[in-house]
mmCIF file of C-alpha atoms in Angstrom:
data_model
loop_
_atom_site.group_PDB
_atom_site.id
_atom_site.type_symbol
_atom_site.label_atom_id
_atom_site.label_comp_id
_atom_site.label_asym_id
_atom_site.label_seq_id
_atom_site.Cartn_x
_atom_site.Cartn_y
_atom_site.Cartn_z
ATOM 1 C CA MET A 217 64.332 63.734 127.529
ATOM 2 C CA LYS A 218 67.542 65.837 127.584
ATOM 3 C CA LYS A 219 68.168 68.391 125.194
ATOM 4 C CA LEU A 220 70.808 70.779 124.402
ATOM 5 C CA LEU A 221 69.757 74.741 123.435
ATOM 6 C CA THR A 222 72.459 77.446 122.978
ATOM 7 C CA SER A 223 72.092 80.837 122.753
ATOM 8 C CA GLU A 224 74.593 84.001 122.349
ATOM 9 C CA SER A 225 75.147 87.670 122.950
ATOM 10 C CA VAL A 226 77.815 90.369 121.728
ATOM 11 C CA GLY A 227 79.457 93.163 123.810
ATOM 12 C CA ALA A 228 79.267 96.802 123.567
ATOM 13 C CA GLY A 229 82.175 97.221 121.250
ATOM 14 C CA HIS A 230 80.840 94.454 118.807
ATOM 15 C CA PRO A 231 80.556 96.693 115.238
ATOM 16 C CA ASP A 232 76.578 95.984 115.001
ATOM 17 C CA LYS A 233 76.128 96.840 118.644
ATOM 18 C CA ILE A 234 77.835 100.111 118.066
ATOM 19 C CA CYS A 235 75.537 100.609 115.405
ATOM 20 C CA ASP A 236 72.679 100.018 117.369
ATOM 21 C CA GLN A 237 73.675 102.437 120.268
ATOM 22 C CA ILE A 238 74.469 105.204 118.013
ATOM 23 C CA SER A 239 70.833 104.592 116.343
ATOM 24 C CA ASP A 240 69.433 104.575 119.708
ATOM 25 C CA ALA A 241 71.512 107.704 121.355
ATOM 26 C CA VAL A 242 70.001 109.807 118.147
ATOM 27 C CA LEU A 243 66.607 108.483 118.946
ATOM 28 C CA ASP A 244 67.012 109.195 122.849
ATOM 29 C CA GLY A 245 68.632 112.599 122.088
ATOM 30 C CA LEU A 246 65.316 113.837 119.901
ATOM 31 C CA LEU A 247 63.171 112.262 122.246
ATOM 32 C CA LYS A 248 64.759 114.526 125.282
ATOM 33 C CA HIS A 249 63.609 117.754 123.323
ATOM 34 C CA ASP A 250 60.570 116.298 121.086
ATOM 35 C CA PRO A 251 58.597 113.190 122.812
ATOM 36 C CA LYS A 252 56.781 112.935 119.410
ATOM 37 C CA ALA A 253 59.708 112.774 117.335
ATOM 38 C CA ARG A 254 59.565 110.442 114.124
ATOM 39 C CA VAL A 255 62.806 108.309 114.205
ATOM 40 C CA ALA A 256 64.294 105.965 111.773
ATOM 41 C CA CYS A 257 67.791 106.155 112.333
ATOM 42 C CA ASP A 258 70.246 103.433 110.858
ATOM 43 C CA VAL A 259 73.953 103.354 111.219
ATOM 44 C CA LEU A 260 76.590 101.527 109.210
ATOM 45 C CA ALA A 261 80.136 101.301 110.561
ATOM 46 C CA ASN A 262 83.224 100.102 107.948
ATOM 47 C CA ASN A 263 86.949 100.267 108.491
ATOM 48 C CA ASN A 264 87.031 103.989 109.518
ATOM 49 C CA ILE A 265 83.952 105.271 108.291
ATOM 50 C CA ILE A 266 80.630 105.659 110.461
ATOM 51 C CA TYR A 267 77.306 106.514 108.334
ATOM 52 C CA ILE A 268 74.580 107.904 110.193
ATOM 53 C CA GLY A 269 71.316 107.402 107.865
ATOM 54 C CA GLY A 270 67.651 107.230 108.171
ATOM 55 C CA GLN A 271 64.575 109.363 107.968
ATOM 56 C CA ILE A 272 63.420 111.857 110.959
ATOM 57 C CA THR A 273 60.749 114.319 111.123
ATOM 58 C CA THR A 274 61.176 116.515 114.569
ATOM 59 C CA LYS A 275 61.022 119.729 116.064
ATOM 60 C CA ALA A 276 64.065 119.206 117.694
ATOM 61 C CA TYR A 277 67.751 119.387 117.027
ATOM 62 C CA ILE A 278 70.512 117.675 118.158
ATOM 63 C CA ASP A 279 74.289 117.215 116.983
ATOM 64 C CA THR A 280 74.045 113.356 115.460
ATOM 65 C CA ILE A 281 77.830 113.203 115.141
ATOM 66 C CA LYS A 282 78.447 114.306 119.066
ATOM 67 C CA GLU A 283 75.607 111.660 120.273
ATOM 68 C CA ALA A 284 77.898 109.307 118.168
ATOM 69 C CA TRP A 285 80.947 110.061 120.058
ATOM 70 C CA LYS A 286 79.048 109.656 123.425
ATOM 71 C CA VAL A 287 79.075 105.992 122.559
ATOM 72 C CA LEU A 288 82.436 105.557 120.855
ATOM 73 C CA LYS A 289 84.788 107.182 123.333
ATOM 74 C CA PRO A 290 83.667 105.062 126.376
ATOM 75 C CA LEU A 291 84.733 101.832 124.053
ATOM 76 C CA GLY A 292 87.906 103.139 123.907
ATOM 77 C CA TYR A 293 88.251 105.120 120.269
ATOM 78 C CA THR A 294 89.450 108.419 119.846
ATOM 79 C CA GLU A 295 88.505 110.907 117.090
ATOM 80 C CA ASN A 296 91.331 110.061 115.031
ATOM 81 C CA ASP A 297 89.718 106.472 114.707
ATOM 82 C CA PHE A 298 86.330 107.371 112.706
ATOM 83 C CA ASN A 299 85.072 109.711 110.022
ATOM 84 C CA ILE A 300 81.190 110.079 110.832
ATOM 85 C CA ILE A 301 79.073 111.085 108.249
ATOM 86 C CA ASN A 302 75.470 112.539 108.707
ATOM 87 C CA GLY A 303 73.012 111.376 106.253
ATOM 88 C CA ILE A 304 69.489 112.013 107.845
ATOM 89 C CA TYR A 305 66.480 113.248 105.769
ATOM 90 C CA PRO A 306 62.928 113.868 106.528
ATOM 91 C CA GLN A 307 60.668 111.136 106.793
ATOM 92 C CA SER A 308 58.370 110.002 103.877
ATOM 93 C CA PRO A 309 55.075 112.060 103.778
ATOM 94 C CA ASP A 310 53.182 109.028 102.557
ATOM 95 C CA ILE A 311 54.487 107.190 105.494
ATOM 96 C CA ALA A 312 53.383 109.835 107.949
ATOM 97 C CA MET A 313 49.509 110.661 105.933
ATOM 98 C CA GLY A 314 48.844 106.978 107.500
ATOM 99 C CA VAL A 315 50.462 107.145 110.533
ATOM 100 C CA ASP A 316 49.701 110.828 111.577
ATOM 101 C CA LYS A 317 46.751 111.178 114.070
ATOM 102 C CA LYS A 318 43.784 113.032 112.778
ATOM 103 C CA GLU A 319 40.601 114.094 114.292
ATOM 104 C CA ASP A 320 38.698 111.518 112.471
ATOM 105 C CA HIS A 321 40.823 108.601 113.336
ATOM 106 C CA GLU A 322 43.621 107.139 115.558
ATOM 107 C CA LEU A 323 47.059 106.908 115.449
ATOM 108 C CA GLY A 324 48.218 104.276 112.870
ATOM 109 C CA ALA A 325 50.924 101.720 112.793
ATOM 110 C CA GLY A 326 53.904 102.970 111.118
ATOM 111 C CA ASP A 327 54.308 99.940 108.971
ATOM 112 C CA GLN A 328 52.948 96.744 108.652
ATOM 113 C CA GLY A 329 54.601 93.981 110.714
ATOM 114 C CA ILE A 330 54.439 90.660 112.708
ATOM 115 C CA LEU A 331 55.613 90.788 116.174
ATOM 116 C CA PHE A 332 56.236 87.975 118.683
ATOM 117 C CA GLY A 333 56.466 88.105 122.640
ATOM 118 C CA TYR A 334 57.727 85.230 124.816
ATOM 119 C CA ALA A 335 58.097 84.584 128.678
ATOM 120 C CA THR A 336 58.995 81.554 130.500
ATOM 121 C CA ASP A 337 59.021 80.662 134.126
ATOM 122 C CA GLU A 338 62.486 78.927 134.609
ATOM 123 C CA ASN A 339 63.990 82.175 136.253
ATOM 124 C CA GLU A 340 63.500 85.712 137.863
ATOM 125 C CA TYR A 341 64.177 86.922 134.575
ATOM 126 C CA PHE A 342 61.163 85.040 132.721
ATOM 127 C CA MET A 343 63.849 84.406 130.271
ATOM 128 C CA PRO A 344 65.588 81.112 128.671
ATOM 129 C CA TRP A 345 68.639 80.634 130.690
ATOM 130 C CA PRO A 346 71.132 80.299 127.698
ATOM 131 C CA ILE A 347 70.288 83.975 126.564
ATOM 132 C CA VAL A 348 70.623 85.288 130.275
ATOM 133 C CA LEU A 349 73.892 83.672 130.659
ATOM 134 C CA SER A 350 75.302 84.796 127.448
ATOM 135 C CA HIS A 351 74.206 88.554 128.449
ATOM 136 C CA GLU A 352 75.676 88.343 131.425
ATOM 137 C CA LEU A 353 79.205 86.909 130.480
ATOM 138 C CA VAL A 354 79.532 90.108 128.371
ATOM 139 C CA LYS A 355 77.992 92.347 130.819
ATOM 140 C CA ARG A 356 80.168 91.365 133.159
ATOM 141 C CA ALA A 357 83.566 91.582 130.898
ATOM 142 C CA GLU A 358 82.547 95.234 129.561
ATOM 143 C CA LYS A 359 81.941 96.404 133.197
ATOM 144 C CA LEU A 360 85.495 95.266 134.467
ATOM 145 C CA ARG A 361 86.982 96.739 131.244
ATOM 146 C CA ARG A 362 85.364 100.157 131.837
ATOM 147 C CA ALA A 363 86.607 100.046 135.403
ATOM 148 C CA ASN A 364 90.070 99.035 134.180
ATOM 149 C CA LYS A 365 90.144 95.946 136.182
ATOM 150 C CA PHE A 366 90.461 93.551 133.030
ATOM 151 C CA HIS A 367 94.040 93.863 131.592
ATOM 152 C CA TRP A 368 94.602 93.874 127.710
ATOM 153 C CA ALA A 369 90.904 93.524 127.059
ATOM 154 C CA LYS A 370 89.267 95.511 124.169
ATOM 155 C CA SER A 371 85.555 96.402 123.766
ATOM 156 C CA ASP A 372 84.645 93.865 120.897
ATOM 157 C CA MET A 373 83.550 90.601 122.278
ATOM 158 C CA LYS A 374 81.103 87.937 122.098
ATOM 159 C CA SER A 375 79.825 84.837 124.328
ATOM 160 C CA GLN A 376 77.834 81.782 123.370
ATOM 161 C CA VAL A 377 76.292 79.271 126.234
ATOM 162 C CA THR A 378 75.041 75.884 125.882
ATOM 163 C CA VAL A 379 72.454 74.156 128.591
ATOM 164 C CA GLU A 380 71.346 70.973 128.690
ATOM 165 C CA TYR A 381 67.388 71.087 129.954
ATOM 166 C CA ASP A 382 66.451 67.659 131.243
ATOM 167 C CA ASP A 383 62.687 67.547 131.347
ATOM 168 C CA GLU A 384 62.387 64.237 133.377
ATOM 169 C CA ASN A 385 64.346 65.872 136.386
ATOM 170 C CA ASN A 386 63.281 69.380 135.683
ATOM 171 C CA SER A 387 66.765 70.548 135.824
ATOM 172 C CA ILE A 388 69.395 72.503 133.729
ATOM 173 C CA GLN A 389 73.131 72.033 133.675
ATOM 174 C CA VAL A 390 75.543 74.491 131.879
ATOM 175 C CA LYS A 391 77.321 72.192 129.373
ATOM 176 C CA LYS A 392 79.724 74.664 127.061
ATOM 177 C CA VAL A 393 80.732 78.283 127.264
ATOM 178 C CA LEU A 394 82.238 80.180 124.629
ATOM 179 C CA MET A 395 83.819 83.508 124.970
ATOM 180 C CA SER A 396 85.964 85.475 122.368
ATOM 181 C CA ILE A 397 87.165 88.850 123.582
ATOM 182 C CA GLN A 398 89.568 91.267 121.820
ATOM 183 C CA HIS A 399 93.006 92.081 123.125
ATOM 184 C CA ASP A 400 96.074 94.195 122.846
ATOM 185 C CA GLU A 401 98.717 92.976 120.552
ATOM 186 C CA ASN A 402 100.998 92.620 123.343
ATOM 187 C CA PHE A 403 99.394 90.226 125.900
ATOM 188 C CA ASP A 404 100.084 87.508 128.056
ATOM 189 C CA GLU A 405 97.631 84.581 126.637
ATOM 190 C CA ASN A 406 97.832 82.551 129.722
ATOM 191 C CA LYS A 407 97.046 84.996 132.481
ATOM 192 C CA PHE A 408 93.992 86.900 129.986
ATOM 193 C CA LYS A 409 92.518 83.328 129.786
ATOM 194 C CA LYS A 410 92.809 82.645 133.485
ATOM 195 C CA PHE A 411 91.002 85.926 133.977
ATOM 196 C CA ILE A 412 88.278 85.472 131.832
ATOM 197 C CA LYS A 413 87.792 81.861 133.174
ATOM 198 C CA GLU A 414 87.900 82.950 136.934
ATOM 199 C CA ASN A 415 86.432 86.544 136.996
ATOM 200 C CA ILE A 416 84.104 86.403 134.398
ATOM 201 C CA ILE A 417 82.691 82.647 133.473
ATOM 202 C CA ASP A 418 83.035 81.252 136.877
ATOM 203 C CA TYR A 419 81.875 84.406 138.476
ATOM 204 C CA VAL A 420 78.590 84.483 136.410
ATOM 205 C CA MET A 421 77.825 80.764 136.616
ATOM 206 C CA LYS A 422 78.300 80.800 140.786
ATOM 207 C CA LYS A 423 76.043 83.969 141.167
ATOM 208 C CA HIS A 424 73.329 81.968 139.400
ATOM 209 C CA ASN A 425 74.166 78.689 141.952
ATOM 210 C CA LEU A 426 75.080 76.696 138.446
ATOM 211 C CA ASN A 427 77.470 73.739 137.949
ATOM 212 C CA LEU A 428 81.023 74.765 136.919
ATOM 213 C CA ASP A 429 82.002 71.515 135.449
ATOM 214 C CA TYR A 430 81.401 72.774 131.943
ATOM 215 C CA GLU A 431 83.825 72.844 128.881
ATOM 216 C CA ILE A 432 85.401 76.344 128.157
ATOM 217 C CA LEU A 433 86.580 77.902 124.679
ATOM 218 C CA ILE A 434 88.365 81.269 124.970
ATOM 219 C CA ASN A 435 89.462 82.891 121.803
ATOM 220 C CA PRO A 436 89.283 79.677 119.928
ATOM 221 C CA THR A 437 91.162 81.211 117.027
ATOM 222 C CA GLY A 438 94.159 81.845 119.265
ATOM 223 C CA ARG A 439 94.274 85.661 118.447
ATOM 224 C CA PHE A 440 91.725 88.511 118.343
ATOM 225 C CA VAL A 441 93.275 92.112 118.136
ATOM 226 C CA ILE A 442 91.565 93.611 115.358
ATOM 227 C CA GLY A 443 87.736 94.146 115.914
ATOM 228 C CA GLY A 444 85.394 96.429 116.173
ATOM 229 C CA PRO A 445 84.398 98.247 112.496
ATOM 230 C CA VAL A 446 87.619 97.687 111.135
ATOM 231 C CA GLY A 447 87.317 93.752 111.928
ATOM 232 C CA ASP A 448 83.767 93.506 110.505
ATOM 233 C CA THR A 449 81.066 95.580 108.831
ATOM 234 C CA GLY A 450 78.581 96.633 111.485
ATOM 235 C CA LEU A 451 74.801 97.721 110.848
ATOM 236 C CA THR A 452 72.075 98.649 112.925
ATOM 237 C CA GLY A 453 69.312 95.867 113.640
ATOM 238 C CA ARG A 454 71.396 92.885 112.779
ATOM 239 C CA LYS A 455 71.686 91.309 116.127
ATOM 240 C CA ILE A 456 67.613 90.972 116.402
ATOM 241 C CA ILE A 457 68.035 87.367 118.194
ATOM 242 C CA VAL A 458 70.513 88.631 120.665
ATOM 243 C CA ASP A 459 67.996 91.401 121.215
ATOM 244 C CA THR A 460 65.274 89.144 122.045
ATOM 245 C CA TYR A 461 64.903 85.625 123.385
ATOM 246 C CA GLY A 462 68.069 83.898 121.810
ATOM 247 C CA GLY A 463 66.516 81.683 119.562
ATOM 248 C CA PHE A 464 63.956 80.159 121.740
ATOM 249 C CA ALA A 465 61.097 82.126 120.352
ATOM 250 C CA HIS A 466 59.646 83.212 116.899
ATOM 251 C CA HIS A 467 61.089 86.442 115.452
ATOM 252 C CA GLY A 468 59.093 88.854 113.118
ATOM 253 C CA GLY A 469 61.915 90.359 111.520
ATOM 254 C CA GLY A 470 61.726 93.841 112.556
ATOM 255 C CA ALA A 471 64.743 95.144 114.593
ATOM 256 C CA PHE A 472 64.462 97.858 117.250
ATOM 257 C CA SER A 473 67.326 100.190 117.496
ATOM 258 C CA GLY A 474 66.883 104.095 116.140
ATOM 259 C CA LYS A 475 62.864 103.565 115.613
ATOM 260 C CA ASP A 476 60.568 105.656 117.925
ATOM 261 C CA ALA A 477 57.436 104.264 119.367
ATOM 262 C CA THR A 478 54.920 104.485 116.290
ATOM 263 C CA LYS A 479 57.207 102.031 114.463
ATOM 264 C CA ILE A 480 55.512 98.835 115.991
ATOM 265 C CA ASP A 481 58.607 96.628 114.956
ATOM 266 C CA ARG A 482 59.504 97.999 118.599
ATOM 267 C CA SER A 483 56.700 99.188 120.423
ATOM 268 C CA ALA A 484 54.356 96.031 119.769
ATOM 269 C CA ALA A 485 57.044 93.662 120.401
ATOM 270 C CA TYR A 486 57.904 95.462 123.764
ATOM 271 C CA MET A 487 54.027 95.047 124.289
ATOM 272 C CA ALA A 488 53.931 91.385 123.498
ATOM 273 C CA ARG A 489 56.707 90.957 125.931
ATOM 274 C CA TYR A 490 54.961 92.867 128.799
ATOM 275 C CA ILE A 491 51.595 90.663 128.154
ATOM 276 C CA THR A 492 53.132 87.516 127.983
ATOM 277 C CA LYS A 493 55.551 88.123 131.047
ATOM 278 C CA ASN A 494 52.475 89.149 133.142
ATOM 279 C CA LEU A 495 50.673 86.117 131.859
ATOM 280 C CA VAL A 496 53.139 83.858 133.016
ATOM 281 C CA ALA A 497 53.757 85.643 136.206
ATOM 282 C CA ALA A 498 50.496 85.201 137.245
ATOM 283 C CA GLY A 499 50.196 81.294 136.506
ATOM 284 C CA VAL A 500 48.186 81.076 133.486
ATOM 285 C CA ALA A 501 51.216 79.407 131.647
ATOM 286 C CA LYS A 502 54.720 78.083 132.270
ATOM 287 C CA LYS A 503 55.672 79.340 128.707
ATOM 288 C CA LEU A 504 54.004 81.390 126.608
ATOM 289 C CA GLU A 505 54.522 83.091 122.867
ATOM 290 C CA ILE A 506 52.153 85.297 121.033
ATOM 291 C CA GLN A 507 51.956 86.744 118.054
ATOM 292 C CA LEU A 508 50.404 90.233 116.829
ATOM 293 C CA SER A 509 50.216 91.459 113.419
ATOM 294 C CA TYR A 510 49.756 95.210 112.223
ATOM 295 C CA ALA A 511 49.019 96.673 109.012
ATOM 296 C CA ILE A 512 50.330 100.392 107.923
ATOM 297 C CA GLY A 513 48.439 103.157 108.865
ATOM 298 C CA LEU A 514 45.895 100.924 111.100
ATOM 299 C CA PRO A 515 45.832 101.207 114.800
ATOM 300 C CA ARG A 516 44.638 97.803 116.000
ATOM 301 C CA PRO A 517 46.384 94.269 115.397
ATOM 302 C CA GLN A 518 44.835 92.402 112.646
ATOM 303 C CA SER A 519 45.394 89.042 114.465
ATOM 304 C CA ILE A 520 46.622 87.508 117.724
ATOM 305 C CA TYR A 521 48.065 84.084 117.776
ATOM 306 C CA VAL A 522 48.754 82.296 121.244
ATOM 307 C CA GLU A 523 51.166 79.201 121.850
ATOM 308 C CA SER A 524 51.288 77.883 125.389
ATOM 309 C CA TYR A 525 53.278 74.826 124.582
ATOM 310 C CA GLY A 526 50.677 72.723 126.673
ATOM 311 C CA THR A 527 51.762 74.219 129.844
ATOM 312 C CA SER A 528 48.467 75.705 130.563
ATOM 313 C CA LYS A 529 45.084 74.398 132.004
ATOM 314 C CA PHE A 530 43.710 77.068 129.831
ATOM 315 C CA SER A 531 43.087 76.851 126.162
ATOM 316 C CA ASP A 532 45.100 79.285 123.925
ATOM 317 C CA GLU A 533 41.704 80.712 122.634
ATOM 318 C CA GLU A 534 40.781 81.604 126.380
ATOM 319 C CA ILE A 535 43.889 83.095 126.529
ATOM 320 C CA ALA A 536 43.751 85.067 123.427
ATOM 321 C CA ASN A 537 40.383 86.387 124.827
ATOM 322 C CA ALA A 538 41.822 87.924 127.889
ATOM 323 C CA ILE A 539 44.628 89.359 125.729
ATOM 324 C CA TYR A 540 41.858 90.996 123.738
ATOM 325 C CA LYS A 541 40.041 91.993 126.937
ATOM 326 C CA LEU A 542 42.732 93.279 129.317
ATOM 327 C CA PHE A 543 45.299 94.928 127.166
ATOM 328 C CA ASP A 544 44.914 97.806 124.609
ATOM 329 C CA LEU A 545 46.648 96.843 121.540
ATOM 330 C CA SER A 546 46.023 99.829 119.729
ATOM 331 C CA VAL A 547 49.237 101.909 118.852
ATOM 332 C CA GLU A 548 48.209 104.687 120.830
ATOM 333 C CA GLY A 549 47.189 102.461 123.697
ATOM 334 C CA ILE A 550 50.840 100.668 123.405
ATOM 335 C CA ILE A 551 52.496 103.964 123.874
ATOM 336 C CA LYS A 552 50.333 105.246 126.685
ATOM 337 C CA THR A 553 50.509 101.950 128.534
ATOM 338 C CA LEU A 554 54.341 101.443 128.329
ATOM 339 C CA ASP A 555 54.993 105.109 128.202
ATOM 340 C CA LEU A 556 57.226 104.785 125.254
ATOM 341 C CA GLN A 557 57.933 108.823 124.402
ATOM 342 C CA LYS A 558 60.726 109.186 126.947
ATOM 343 C CA PRO A 559 64.416 108.694 126.012
ATOM 344 C CA VAL A 560 64.911 104.991 127.566
ATOM 345 C CA TYR A 561 66.010 103.435 124.806
ATOM 346 C CA LEU A 562 69.976 103.531 124.353
ATOM 347 C CA GLN A 563 70.375 101.489 127.778
ATOM 348 C CA THR A 564 68.434 98.681 125.846
ATOM 349 C CA ALA A 565 70.897 98.853 122.757
ATOM 350 C CA THR A 566 73.236 96.390 124.609
ATOM 351 C CA PHE A 567 72.815 93.191 126.803
ATOM 352 C CA GLY A 568 69.338 92.696 125.518
ATOM 353 C CA HIS A 569 65.878 94.502 125.637
ATOM 354 C CA PHE A 570 64.029 91.820 127.740
ATOM 355 C CA GLY A 571 64.589 89.990 131.082
ATOM 356 C CA ARG A 572 66.686 93.492 132.109
ATOM 357 C CA ASN A 573 66.007 93.159 135.982
ATOM 358 C CA ASP A 574 69.027 95.838 136.380
ATOM 359 C CA LEU A 575 66.929 98.458 134.138
ATOM 360 C CA ASP A 576 63.662 100.263 134.869
ATOM 361 C CA LEU A 577 61.663 98.865 132.011
ATOM 362 C CA SER A 578 57.840 99.601 131.428
ATOM 363 C CA TRP A 579 57.818 96.403 129.506
ATOM 364 C CA GLU A 580 59.191 94.436 132.243
ATOM 365 C CA LYS A 581 56.779 95.592 134.965
ATOM 366 C CA LEU A 582 54.570 93.248 136.365
ATOM 367 C CA ASP A 583 51.695 95.113 137.150
ATOM 368 C CA LYS A 584 48.930 93.398 135.451
ATOM 369 C CA VAL A 585 49.695 90.040 137.356
ATOM 370 C CA ASP A 586 46.561 90.742 139.961
ATOM 371 C CA THR A 587 44.178 91.873 136.960
ATOM 372 C CA ILE A 588 45.015 88.594 135.082
ATOM 373 C CA ARG A 589 44.659 86.402 137.964
ATOM 374 C CA GLU A 590 41.119 87.870 138.823
ATOM 375 C CA HIS A 591 40.076 87.374 135.148
ATOM 376 C CA PHE A 592 41.166 83.670 135.300
ATOM 377 C CA ASN A 593 39.964 82.865 138.812
ATOM 378 C CA ILE A 594 43.761 82.097 139.426
#
C-alpha cells in the first residue's frame, strides 16, 4: 500500500520560534546560576512589542531583556525594532506546595498531564522522514543566511515535505517540497528561487540519497517581504507538532519551551522519547509509541500505554512491564536520569527537540539498549 504523509518545520525567525527561543534563553540563563530554579516563561511577540511573562522562583538574577536580545540580534533585528516588556512574577505557592520535595515525600509533578514518546527505525534519527527533512531544510537555509551566503534572505521561513511510503516495497519517495522564505524588498526572484532549489532543497535530498524528481513550491504567494512578529503574532509553545514528531504520533498538548524539568510537559515527554528510542534501537519493535500520565504533586505516572503497531514479537503488555522495571519514571528519577537541571534548552528551541544527532542531548542517547536486550533475551 502507498500513502502520502506530510510534516512541516519553521525557521528560527518564525514569530512563534522567536518566542520559544526567548523563553528557553531565560530558562538557560537562570539554570546557569540556579539549577533548581522553577521556571514557566512565556513570550508574546506582536508587531514591535515583545512581552516576557510567566512565573519564576529562583535565587538567581538575570536580565531577561538582555537574554531576549541575544536571540533577536542574530535573526537580523536591531534595538530599534522592538520594545521589550518584562512581566515575570513569582511562582504560585499553591503549585510550589505540591511540587517541592519535603522530608516525608518525593518531588511531585508540577502539573497534571499526558505525554507521548515515539520512535521509528526508518533512519538513523529514529524519526519519521518528513519531519527530519522539513527540519533540515530550514536548518540549512538559516545556516547559509547567517554565513551571509544566502543573498536577500531574511530569518522568517517555513518548510513542508510530503513523502510517499510504499509498504509493499519498503521504500520511500519524496513527492513534494514547499519552502517559504522571507526576503528583501528588492530581490531577484529567479536567482533567489534557483538558489533555494539547488543549494537548499536538492542539497538536503542528495545528502540523504533521496530522489530528486519531486514537485517544488517556493514562496507560492509570490512575495514574502513582511515577516517575523510584524507579519504574524508569535507565542511560546504554539509549534508543538514541529517540536515533536511532525504529526506522526499523538501529542498530549503541553509545550516544552520556557519550562524547567519539574514541569512534566517537558521532562516526561523527553523521558518518553528516551524510552521509545532505546526500545526501538534494541529491536523490541520497529515502531513504538507510549503514553505516560501524571497528576500534580504526585511523583510517579498514573498510567502507561504502549502501542507497537504490530511491529513487535512482544506484546504491548510485556513492553509496558519492561518499562516499569527498567526505567525510573518518578519526576526526580527522570531529572536525574536525563540530567535536566543544566542549561541545555535554548539549542532545542529550533529545528526540533528529537532526532537531534547534531546535539548532545541526554534523551537521545542509546545507553539502555544492552539492558533492554538482556531483559528481552534479544
